[in-house]
CSV table of C-alpha atoms in Angstrom, one decimal:
chain,number,residue,atom,x,y,z
A,1,MET,CA,-0.8,10.5,-7.6
A,2,GLU,CA,2.3,8.8,-6.6
A,3,LYS,CA,2.5,4.9,-6.7
A,4,SER,CA,3.7,3.1,-3.4
A,5,SER,CA,6.9,0.8,-3.7
A,6,ARG,CA,4.5,-2.2,-3.7
A,7,GLU,CA,2.7,-0.8,-6.8
A,8,ILE,CA,5.7,-0.3,-8.8
A,9,LEU,CA,7.4,-3.7,-8.1
A,10,SER,CA,4.0,-5.5,-8.8
A,11,ASP,CA,3.6,-2.9,-11.9
A,12,ASN,CA,6.9,-4.4,-13.3
A,13,ASN,CA,6.4,-7.8,-12.7
A,14,ILE,CA,9.0,-8.1,-10.4
A,15,SER,CA,8.7,-10.3,-6.9
A,16,ILE,CA,7.8,-8.0,-3.8
A,17,THR,CA,10.7,-8.6,-1.4
A,18,ASN,CA,11.3,-6.5,2.0
A,19,PRO,CA,14.9,-5.4,0.8
A,20,ARG,CA,13.1,-4.0,-2.6
A,21,ILE,CA,10.8,-2.4,-0.7
A,22,ILE,CA,13.0,-0.8,1.7
A,23,VAL,CA,15.5,0.3,-0.6
A,24,LEU,CA,12.6,1.5,-3.3
A,25,GLU,CA,11.1,3.6,-0.5
A,26,GLN,CA,14.1,5.2,0.4
A,27,LEU,CA,14.5,6.4,-3.6
A,28,LEU,CA,10.9,7.7,-3.7
A,29,LYS,CA,11.9,9.6,-0.8
A,30,TYR,CA,14.6,11.2,-2.3
A,31,LYS,CA,13.2,12.2,-5.5
A,32,LYS,CA,16.7,13.2,-7.0
A,33,PRO,CA,19.9,11.6,-7.5
A,34,ILE,CA,21.8,10.2,-4.7
A,35,SER,CA,25.2,8.5,-4.4
A,36,VAL,CA,24.8,4.5,-3.5
A,37,ASP,CA,26.9,5.1,-0.6
A,38,SER,CA,24.4,8.1,1.1
A,39,LEU,CA,21.7,5.8,0.1
A,40,LEU,CA,23.3,2.9,2.0
A,41,SER,CA,23.8,5.2,5.0
A,42,SER,CA,20.2,6.2,5.0
A,43,LEU,CA,19.5,3.0,5.2
A,44,ASN,CA,20.6,2.6,8.7
A,45,ASN,CA,21.9,-1.0,8.1
A,46,GLN,CA,18.5,-2.6,7.2
A,47,VAL,CA,20.0,-3.9,3.9
A,48,ALA,CA,23.1,-5.3,3.4
A,49,LYS,CA,25.6,-3.4,1.1
A,50,SER,CA,25.7,-6.9,-1.0
A,51,THR,CA,22.0,-6.8,-1.2
A,52,LEU,CA,21.6,-3.0,-1.8
A,53,TYR,CA,23.5,-3.6,-4.9
A,54,ARG,CA,21.6,-6.9,-6.0
A,55,VAL,CA,18.6,-4.7,-5.6
A,56,LEU,CA,19.5,-1.7,-7.6
A,57,ASN,CA,20.7,-4.3,-10.6
A,58,ASP,CA,16.8,-5.8,-10.1
A,59,LEU,CA,15.5,-2.3,-10.3
A,60,LYS,CA,18.1,-1.5,-13.3
A,61,ASP,CA,16.7,-4.3,-15.3
A,62,ILE,CA,13.4,-3.4,-15.2
A,63,ASN,CA,14.4,0.0,-16.1
A,64,ILE,CA,13.3,2.5,-13.4
A,65,LEU,CA,16.5,3.1,-12.0
A,66,HIS,CA,19.4,5.1,-13.8
A,67,GLU,CA,23.2,4.6,-12.4
A,68,PHE,CA,25.9,7.1,-13.7
A,69,SER,CA,29.3,7.9,-12.2
A,70,THR,CA,30.2,11.7,-11.2
A,71,PRO,CA,33.3,13.1,-12.4
A,72,ASP,CA,35.0,12.0,-8.6
A,73,ASN,CA,34.2,8.4,-9.8
A,74,GLN,CA,30.9,8.1,-6.9
A,75,THR,CA,28.2,6.3,-8.0
A,76,VAL,CA,25.0,8.2,-8.3
A,77,VAL,CA,21.3,6.4,-8.8
A,78,GLU,CA,18.2,8.0,-9.3
A,79,LEU,CA,14.3,6.6,-10.0
A,80,ILE,CA,13.0,7.0,-13.2
A,81,LEU,CA,9.2,6.6,-13.2
A,82,GLU,CA,6.9,7.2,-15.8
A,83,ASP,CA,5.6,10.2,-14.1
A,84,HIS,CA,9.0,11.9,-15.1
A,85,SER,CA,9.0,13.0,-18.2
A,86,HIS,CA,12.3,12.0,-20.0
A,87,HIS,CA,14.6,14.9,-21.5
């Protein structure tokens, strides 16, 4: 069973804020890597760009987000939860 964004934040002892919920729910919808620019566009101005980067850093700090760069220097993020096995 898939966890909600609130459960994920709570399980990782990180405060539950509106921007974190919005970003996390969008990442949960994608279930695959997404560029930060595409993520920002998909949020429809619900979260400011600076807030998005802050939330992504928070998620990286609790080890549930993987960030990498593509060969064309685009930043891509992917949610990594315990139900995904690490290769």
